[in-house]
């Protein structure tokens, strides 16, 4: 970029040229009298790679021993919801009016400066307490939906009238209203509202699995169990001060599509070795030792159960980690840690409406027991405990089991995990290269000799 300005267009062009040089599609554009002609398949090629990476949970992850990209897979589950014809139509309309909605906000400011009395009339109409909505709808429903309805029907249209030069062409919209094709009726806003409240759970799940600072392999089974319940059985959602009921038939059908896709990807097609890794990681999370795995047991009968997770974890510990002639060390109290004020993960996974809940089973510890039995006998840790710190605090009590836990909990299972691995490898490679430089080696040897 030494000879060009760092504009967005130049950055995009340089990026696509670099991608094409690496074999990621083709890029060759020529500007002539007829405009810009040529070929540009870089974006499509990269999008295809991302889709393939998520559609098959193991694709693209061979360098990490086939571990799963779970956050991308959940994104594809959401796509199954949005591919329902009615839901797809509603969200296409929303995308179409996004720019124009921003214009309406700007238009309100301009109207307020130029024609104050008209602006007051418009914004008074946006107050949900002062509007009436057609049909027998309740106050609770109207408060949310009617506001958006008025914004769509009045504010955007008024801005078109006052600013015809910023509207679409007369050929595309003879009446001068560009939002006409994107208008949503009250029932359509209901579909959008119910869909967005449902998909909020999926967004929370993806956010948890994309975390860049915490381990997430232990969260996959609890998170997926929570989403199975959401897409299968949830009939009402508490949002802010409202209770939203899932009543629209199109939303129920879209939810069923997402439910079937979720079960197919995370249960029916999940490899045994991956299921074992996820189950052991969850079992070694001190918060979920007594997690019941109800949905996994339902969809994989005879193949997986809570007892099976304990068996896998114990067998792995005995075979690879348990020292011979081990004597249990005395209990070492960990550092007292202040509970985190953010409990999004806890509130998401331990919702009282979910069937996948925690069941505390405390058994008395035996003096001759090994670390695994001692750990199982402990009650579950609090929901806001940081997992890695818990194992560090209890390293004196579980030295061998702690090493096993850190290995299973460190499995990269999301984009964030892989990015951390790449970052670590890059850092080590960079440090090694610096150490092997001639000047660095001479300085090191000179310091050693003196």
Coordinates of C-alpha atoms in Angstrom, one line a residue:
X1 CA 0.0 0.0 0.0
X2 CA 3.0 2.3 -0.3
X3 CA 1.8 4.1 -3.4
X4 CA -2.0 4.1 -2.8
X5 CA -4.4 5.5 -0.3
X6 CA -5.7 3.2 2.4
X7 CA -9.3 3.4 1.2
X8 CA -11.8 0.6 1.8
X9 CA -11.8 -0.1 -2.0
X10 CA -8.0 -0.4 -2.2
X11 CA -7.9 -2.6 0.9
X12 CA -10.6 -4.9 -0.5
X13 CA -8.8 -5.1 -3.8
X14 CA -5.4 -5.9 -2.3
X15 CA -6.9 -8.5 0.0
X16 CA -8.7 -10.3 -2.9
X17 CA -5.5 -10.2 -5.0
X18 CA -3.6 -11.8 -2.2
X19 CA -6.3 -14.4 -1.7
X20 CA -6.3 -15.2 -5.4
X21 CA -2.5 -15.6 -5.4
X22 CA -3.0 -18.2 -2.6
X23 CA -5.5 -20.1 -4.8
X24 CA -8.6 -18.9 -3.0
X25 CA -10.7 -18.1 -6.0
X26 CA -9.9 -15.9 -9.0
X27 CA -9.7 -12.1 -9.1
X28 CA -9.1 -10.0 -12.2
X29 CA -11.0 -6.8 -12.8
X30 CA -10.6 -4.4 -15.7
X31 CA -12.1 -0.9 -15.8
X32 CA -13.0 0.2 -19.3
X33 CA -15.6 2.3 -21.1
X34 CA -18.3 -0.3 -20.4
X35 CA -17.6 -0.2 -16.7
X36 CA -15.9 -2.8 -14.5
X37 CA -15.6 -6.2 -16.2
X38 CA -13.7 -9.4 -15.2
X39 CA -14.0 -12.2 -12.8
X40 CA -14.3 -12.2 -9.0
X41 CA -14.9 -15.5 -7.3
X42 CA -12.8 -14.9 -4.1
X43 CA -15.8 -14.1 -1.9
X44 CA -17.8 -17.1 -3.1
X45 CA -14.8 -19.4 -2.7
X46 CA -14.2 -18.3 0.9
X47 CA -17.9 -18.6 1.7
X48 CA -18.0 -22.1 0.3
X49 CA -15.0 -23.0 2.5
X50 CA -16.7 -21.7 5.6
X51 CA -19.9 -23.6 4.8
X52 CA -18.1 -26.8 4.2
X53 CA -16.2 -26.4 7.4
X54 CA -19.5 -26.1 9.4
X55 CA -21.7 -28.5 7.4
X56 CA -19.4 -31.4 8.2
X57 CA -18.2 -31.0 11.8
X58 CA -14.8 -32.7 11.1
X59 CA -14.0 -31.0 7.7
X60 CA -11.1 -28.7 7.8
X61 CA -10.0 -29.7 11.3
X62 CA -7.7 -32.7 10.5
X63 CA -4.6 -30.8 11.8
X64 CA -6.3 -30.8 15.2
X65 CA -7.1 -34.6 15.1
X66 CA -10.6 -34.0 13.7
X67 CA -12.0 -31.9 16.6
X68 CA -15.3 -30.3 16.0
X69 CA -16.0 -26.7 15.0
X70 CA -19.1 -26.5 17.2
X71 CA -19.9 -22.8 16.9
X72 CA -20.0 -23.0 13.1
X73 CA -22.2 -26.0 13.4
X74 CA -24.7 -24.2 15.6
X75 CA -24.7 -21.4 13.1
X76 CA -25.9 -23.9 10.5
X77 CA -28.6 -25.0 12.8
X78 CA -29.8 -21.4 13.0
X79 CA -29.7 -21.3 9.2
X80 CA -32.0 -24.3 9.1
X81 CA -34.5 -22.1 11.1
X82 CA -34.1 -19.2 8.8
X83 CA -34.5 -21.3 5.7
X84 CA -38.2 -21.8 6.5
X85 CA -40.1 -20.0 3.7
X86 CA -42.1 -17.7 6.0
X87 CA -39.1 -16.8 8.3
X88 CA -36.9 -16.3 5.3
X89 CA -39.3 -13.9 3.7
X90 CA -39.6 -11.9 7.0
X91 CA -35.9 -11.5 7.5
X92 CA -35.3 -10.7 3.9
X93 CA -37.8 -7.8 4.3
X94 CA -35.9 -6.7 7.4
X95 CA -32.6 -6.7 5.6
X96 CA -34.1 -4.7 2.8
X97 CA -35.4 -2.0 5.1
X98 CA -32.3 -1.7 7.3
X99 CA -30.7 1.1 5.3
X100 CA -34.0 2.9 5.0
X101 CA -34.7 2.6 8.7
X102 CA -31.4 4.4 9.3
X103 CA -32.6 7.1 6.8
X104 CA -35.8 7.5 8.8
X105 CA -33.8 8.2 12.0
X106 CA -31.8 10.9 10.1
X107 CA -35.0 12.1 8.6
X108 CA -36.5 12.6 12.0
X109 CA -33.6 14.9 12.9
X110 CA -34.0 16.8 9.7
X111 CA -37.7 17.2 10.2
X112 CA -37.2 18.3 13.7
X113 CA -34.9 21.1 12.5
X114 CA -37.0 22.1 9.6
X115 CA -40.6 21.5 10.4
X116 CA -40.9 21.1 14.2
X117 CA -44.6 20.7 14.4
X118 CA -44.6 17.9 11.9
X119 CA -41.7 16.1 13.8
X120 CA -43.6 16.4 17.0
X121 CA -46.6 14.7 15.4
X122 CA -44.5 11.9 14.1
X123 CA -42.6 11.1 17.3
X124 CA -45.7 11.4 19.4
X125 CA -47.1 8.6 17.2
X126 CA -44.1 6.5 18.0
X127 CA -45.1 6.4 21.7
X128 CA -46.6 2.9 22.3
X129 CA -49.0 4.4 24.9
X130 CA -50.5 6.8 22.4
X131 CA -51.2 4.4 19.5
X132 CA -53.9 2.0 18.7
X133 CA -53.3 -1.2 16.7
X134 CA -55.8 -2.9 14.4
X135 CA -57.2 -6.2 15.6
X136 CA -57.8 -7.7 19.1
X137 CA -54.2 -7.5 20.4
X138 CA -53.3 -7.0 24.0
X139 CA -51.4 -4.1 25.5
X140 CA -48.3 -6.3 26.2
X141 CA -48.1 -7.3 22.5
X142 CA -48.8 -3.8 21.2
X143 CA -46.1 -2.2 23.3
X144 CA -43.4 -4.0 21.4
X145 CA -44.8 -4.5 18.0
X146 CA -46.8 -1.4 17.4
X147 CA -43.8 0.8 17.9
X148 CA -41.9 -0.9 15.1
X149 CA -45.1 -1.0 13.0
X150 CA -45.4 2.8 13.3
X151 CA -41.7 3.3 12.5
X152 CA -42.1 1.2 9.4
X153 CA -45.4 2.7 8.2
X154 CA -45.0 6.3 9.1
X155 CA -41.5 7.4 9.8
X156 CA -39.9 5.7 6.9
X157 CA -42.6 6.7 4.5
X158 CA -42.6 10.3 5.7
X159 CA -38.9 10.5 5.1
X160 CA -39.5 9.3 1.6
X161 CA -42.0 12.0 1.0
X162 CA -39.8 14.7 2.5
X163 CA -36.6 13.5 0.8
X164 CA -37.6 12.1 -2.7
X165 CA -34.0 12.5 -3.9
X166 CA -32.8 9.8 -1.5
X167 CA -35.6 7.4 -2.3
X168 CA -35.4 4.7 -4.9
X169 CA -35.7 5.5 -8.6
X170 CA -39.1 6.3 -10.0
X171 CA -38.9 3.2 -12.2
X172 CA -38.5 0.9 -9.3
X173 CA -41.0 2.8 -7.1
X174 CA -43.4 4.9 -9.0
X175 CA -45.1 6.2 -5.8
X176 CA -41.7 7.3 -4.4
X177 CA -41.8 5.0 -1.4
X178 CA -38.8 2.7 -1.3
X179 CA -40.0 0.9 1.8
X180 CA -43.2 -0.4 0.2
X181 CA -41.6 -3.7 -0.8
X182 CA -40.3 -4.1 2.8
X183 CA -43.4 -3.2 4.8
X184 CA -44.3 -5.7 7.5
X185 CA -47.9 -6.2 8.7
X186 CA -48.6 -6.6 12.4
X187 CA -48.8 -10.4 12.1
X188 CA -45.4 -10.4 10.3
X189 CA -43.8 -8.4 13.1
X190 CA -45.2 -11.1 15.4
X191 CA -43.3 -13.7 13.5
X192 CA -40.1 -11.7 13.7
X193 CA -40.5 -11.1 17.4
X194 CA -41.1 -14.8 18.3
X195 CA -38.3 -15.9 16.0
X196 CA -35.8 -13.4 17.5
X197 CA -36.6 -14.4 21.0
X198 CA -36.1 -18.1 20.2
X199 CA -32.8 -17.4 18.3
X200 CA -31.5 -15.4 21.3
X201 CA -30.8 -18.8 23.0
X202 CA -28.8 -19.9 20.0
X203 CA -26.9 -16.7 20.0
X204 CA -26.0 -17.1 23.7
X205 CA -24.9 -20.7 23.0
X206 CA -22.6 -19.6 20.1
X207 CA -21.2 -16.8 22.3
X208 CA -20.3 -19.3 25.0
X209 CA -18.6 -21.6 22.5
X210 CA -16.7 -18.8 20.8
X211 CA -15.2 -17.6 24.1
X212 CA -11.5 -16.7 23.6
X213 CA -10.4 -16.9 27.3
X214 CA -12.2 -20.0 28.7
X215 CA -12.2 -23.6 27.9
X216 CA -15.4 -24.7 26.1
X217 CA -15.1 -28.5 25.4
X218 CA -16.9 -29.1 28.8
X219 CA -19.8 -26.8 27.7
X220 CA -20.8 -28.6 24.5
X221 CA -23.1 -31.3 26.0
X222 CA -24.8 -28.9 28.4
X223 CA -25.2 -26.2 25.8
X224 CA -26.6 -28.6 23.1
X225 CA -29.0 -30.1 25.7
X226 CA -30.3 -26.7 26.5
X227 CA -30.9 -25.9 22.9
X228 CA -32.6 -29.2 22.2
X229 CA -35.1 -28.3 24.9
X230 CA -35.5 -24.7 23.5
X231 CA -36.3 -25.9 20.0
X232 CA -38.4 -28.9 21.1
X233 CA -40.4 -28.0 24.1
X234 CA -40.2 -24.3 24.9
X235 CA -43.6 -22.7 24.7
X236 CA -43.0 -19.3 26.2
X237 CA -40.0 -17.0 26.7
X238 CA -39.5 -14.4 29.4
X239 CA -37.8 -11.4 27.9
X240 CA -37.3 -8.3 30.0
X241 CA -40.7 -7.8 31.6
X242 CA -42.7 -9.7 29.0
X243 CA -43.7 -13.3 28.5
X244 CA -43.7 -14.1 24.8
X245 CA -45.6 -17.2 23.8
X246 CA -44.6 -19.2 20.7
X247 CA -48.0 -19.3 19.0
X248 CA -47.4 -18.6 15.3
X249 CA -47.5 -21.8 13.3
X250 CA -44.7 -20.7 10.9
X251 CA -42.4 -20.1 13.9
X252 CA -43.3 -23.5 15.3
X253 CA -42.4 -25.1 11.9
X254 CA -39.1 -23.3 11.7
X255 CA -38.3 -24.3 15.2
X256 CA -39.0 -27.9 14.3
X257 CA -36.5 -27.7 11.4
X258 CA -33.8 -26.3 13.7
X259 CA -34.6 -29.0 16.2
X260 CA -34.2 -31.9 13.7
X261 CA -31.0 -30.4 12.3
X262 CA -29.5 -29.9 15.8
X263 CA -30.3 -33.6 16.8
X264 CA -28.8 -34.8 13.5
X265 CA -25.6 -32.9 13.7
X266 CA -24.8 -33.3 17.5
X267 CA -26.4 -36.7 18.3
X268 CA -27.1 -38.9 15.3
X269 CA -23.9 -38.2 13.3
X270 CA -21.5 -37.6 16.3
X271 CA -18.6 -40.0 16.2
X272 CA -18.1 -42.2 19.3
X273 CA -14.6 -40.9 19.9
X274 CA -15.9 -37.3 19.8
X275 CA -18.8 -38.1 22.1
X276 CA -16.4 -39.6 24.6
X277 CA -14.1 -36.6 24.5
X278 CA -17.1 -34.2 25.1
X279 CA -18.6 -36.4 27.8
X280 CA -15.3 -36.8 29.7
X281 CA -14.6 -33.0 29.5
X282 CA -18.1 -32.2 30.9
X283 CA -17.7 -34.9 33.6
X284 CA -14.4 -33.3 34.6
X285 CA -15.9 -29.9 34.9
X286 CA -16.4 -29.4 38.7
X287 CA -19.8 -27.7 38.1
X288 CA -21.3 -30.6 36.0
X289 CA -20.1 -33.8 37.6
X290 CA -23.7 -34.7 38.3
X291 CA -25.1 -33.5 35.0
X292 CA -27.8 -35.9 33.9
X293 CA -27.3 -35.8 30.0
X294 CA -31.0 -36.5 29.5
X295 CA -31.2 -35.5 25.9
X296 CA -28.1 -37.4 25.0
X297 CA -29.5 -40.5 26.6
X298 CA -32.8 -40.0 24.8
X299 CA -31.3 -39.7 21.3
X300 CA -28.5 -42.2 21.8
X301 CA -30.1 -45.1 23.8
X302 CA -27.7 -47.8 24.6
X303 CA -24.9 -45.7 23.3
X304 CA -24.5 -43.1 26.0
X305 CA -25.6 -42.3 29.5
X306 CA -24.5 -40.5 32.6
X307 CA -23.0 -43.7 33.9
X308 CA -21.2 -44.2 30.6
X309 CA -19.5 -40.8 31.0
X310 CA -18.3 -41.7 34.4
X311 CA -17.1 -45.1 33.1
X312 CA -15.1 -43.4 30.3
X313 CA -13.5 -40.9 32.6
X314 CA -12.5 -43.5 35.1
X315 CA -11.2 -45.9 32.5
X316 CA -9.0 -43.2 31.0
X317 CA -7.8 -42.1 34.4
X318 CA -6.8 -45.6 35.5
X319 CA -5.1 -46.4 32.2
X320 CA -3.1 -43.3 31.6
X321 CA -3.0 -41.1 34.7
X322 CA -3.4 -42.9 38.0
X323 CA -0.1 -43.5 39.8
X324 CA 0.6 -46.9 41.2
X325 CA 0.3 -47.2 44.9
X326 CA -1.3 -43.8 45.1
X327 CA -2.1 -42.3 48.5
X328 CA -4.7 -39.6 48.7
X329 CA -3.1 -36.3 49.8
X330 CA -4.8 -34.2 52.5
X331 CA -7.4 -31.7 51.4
X332 CA -5.8 -28.4 50.5
X333 CA -8.1 -25.5 50.6
X334 CA -8.0 -23.4 47.5
X335 CA -7.8 -19.6 47.4
X336 CA -11.0 -17.8 48.2
X337 CA -12.2 -16.3 45.0
X338 CA -14.8 -13.6 44.7
X339 CA -17.7 -14.8 42.6
X340 CA -18.0 -13.2 39.2
X341 CA -20.8 -10.8 38.7
X342 CA -21.4 -12.2 35.2
X343 CA -23.3 -15.4 35.3
X344 CA -24.6 -15.6 31.8
X345 CA -23.3 -19.1 31.4
X346 CA -24.8 -20.3 34.6
X347 CA -28.2 -18.7 34.0
X348 CA -28.2 -20.1 30.5
X349 CA -27.3 -23.7 31.4
X350 CA -29.1 -24.0 34.7
X351 CA -32.5 -22.6 33.6
X352 CA -35.2 -24.1 35.7
X353 CA -37.3 -24.9 32.6
X354 CA -34.7 -27.2 31.1
X355 CA -34.8 -31.0 31.5
X356 CA -31.0 -31.2 31.3
X357 CA -30.5 -30.1 34.9
X358 CA -28.0 -30.8 37.7
X359 CA -28.6 -33.5 40.2
X360 CA -26.2 -33.4 43.2
X361 CA -25.2 -36.8 44.4
X362 CA -22.8 -36.7 47.3
X363 CA -21.2 -39.9 48.5
X364 CA -18.9 -40.2 51.5
X365 CA -15.2 -40.4 50.5
X366 CA -13.3 -43.6 51.3
X367 CA -9.9 -43.2 52.9
X368 CA -8.4 -45.7 50.5
X369 CA -10.0 -44.2 47.4
X370 CA -8.1 -42.7 44.5
X371 CA -8.3 -39.2 43.1
X372 CA -11.2 -40.0 40.7
X373 CA -13.4 -41.5 43.5
X374 CA -12.5 -38.6 45.8
X375 CA -13.5 -36.1 43.1
X376 CA -16.8 -37.8 42.3
X377 CA -17.7 -37.7 45.9
X378 CA -17.4 -34.0 46.1
X379 CA -20.5 -31.8 45.6
X380 CA -20.7 -29.7 42.4
X381 CA -18.9 -26.4 42.4
X382 CA -20.8 -23.2 42.1
X383 CA -22.0 -22.2 38.7
X384 CA -19.8 -19.1 38.4
X385 CA -16.5 -20.9 39.2
X386 CA -13.7 -20.6 36.7
X387 CA -12.9 -24.2 35.7
X388 CA -9.2 -23.9 35.1
X389 CA -8.7 -21.9 38.3
X390 CA -10.7 -24.5 40.3
X391 CA -8.3 -27.3 39.2
X392 CA -5.2 -25.1 40.0
X393 CA -6.6 -24.4 43.4
X394 CA -7.1 -28.2 44.0
X395 CA -3.8 -29.3 42.5
X396 CA -2.6 -30.4 45.9
X397 CA -5.6 -32.8 46.3
X398 CA -5.8 -34.0 42.7
X399 CA -2.3 -33.7 41.1
X400 CA -2.8 -36.5 38.6
X401 CA -6.5 -36.0 37.9
X402 CA -5.8 -32.3 37.4
X403 CA -3.3 -33.0 34.6
X404 CA -5.9 -35.3 32.9
X405 CA -8.6 -32.6 33.3
X406 CA -6.5 -29.9 31.8
X407 CA -5.8 -32.1 28.8
X408 CA -9.5 -32.9 28.1
X409 CA -10.7 -29.3 28.9
X410 CA -8.1 -27.9 26.5
X411 CA -9.5 -29.7 23.5
X412 CA -10.0 -27.1 20.7
X413 CA -13.7 -27.4 19.7
X414 CA -14.5 -24.0 18.3
X415 CA -13.1 -21.2 16.3
X416 CA -11.8 -19.5 19.4
X417 CA -9.9 -22.6 20.5
X418 CA -8.3 -23.1 17.2
X419 CA -7.3 -19.4 17.0
X420 CA -5.7 -19.7 20.4
X421 CA -3.7 -22.7 19.2
X422 CA -2.6 -20.9 16.0
X423 CA -1.6 -17.9 18.0
X424 CA 0.5 -20.0 20.4
X425 CA 2.2 -21.8 17.6
X426 CA 2.9 -18.5 15.8
X427 CA 4.4 -17.0 19.0
X428 CA 6.6 -20.0 19.6
X429 CA 7.8 -20.0 16.0
X430 CA 8.6 -16.3 16.2
X431 CA 10.5 -16.7 19.5
X432 CA 12.4 -19.6 18.1
X433 CA 13.4 -17.8 15.0
X434 CA 14.6 -14.8 17.0
X435 CA 16.7 -17.0 19.2
X436 CA 18.4 -18.6 16.2
X437 CA 19.4 -15.2 14.7
X438 CA 23.1 -14.7 14.4
X439 CA 23.1 -11.6 16.5
X440 CA 21.0 -13.2 19.3
X441 CA 23.2 -16.3 19.4
X442 CA 26.4 -14.2 19.6
X443 CA 24.9 -12.1 22.4
X444 CA 23.8 -15.2 24.3
X445 CA 27.3 -16.8 24.0
X446 CA 29.1 -13.6 25.0
X447 CA 26.9 -13.2 28.1
X448 CA 27.6 -16.8 29.0
X449 CA 31.3 -16.5 28.7
X450 CA 31.5 -13.3 30.7

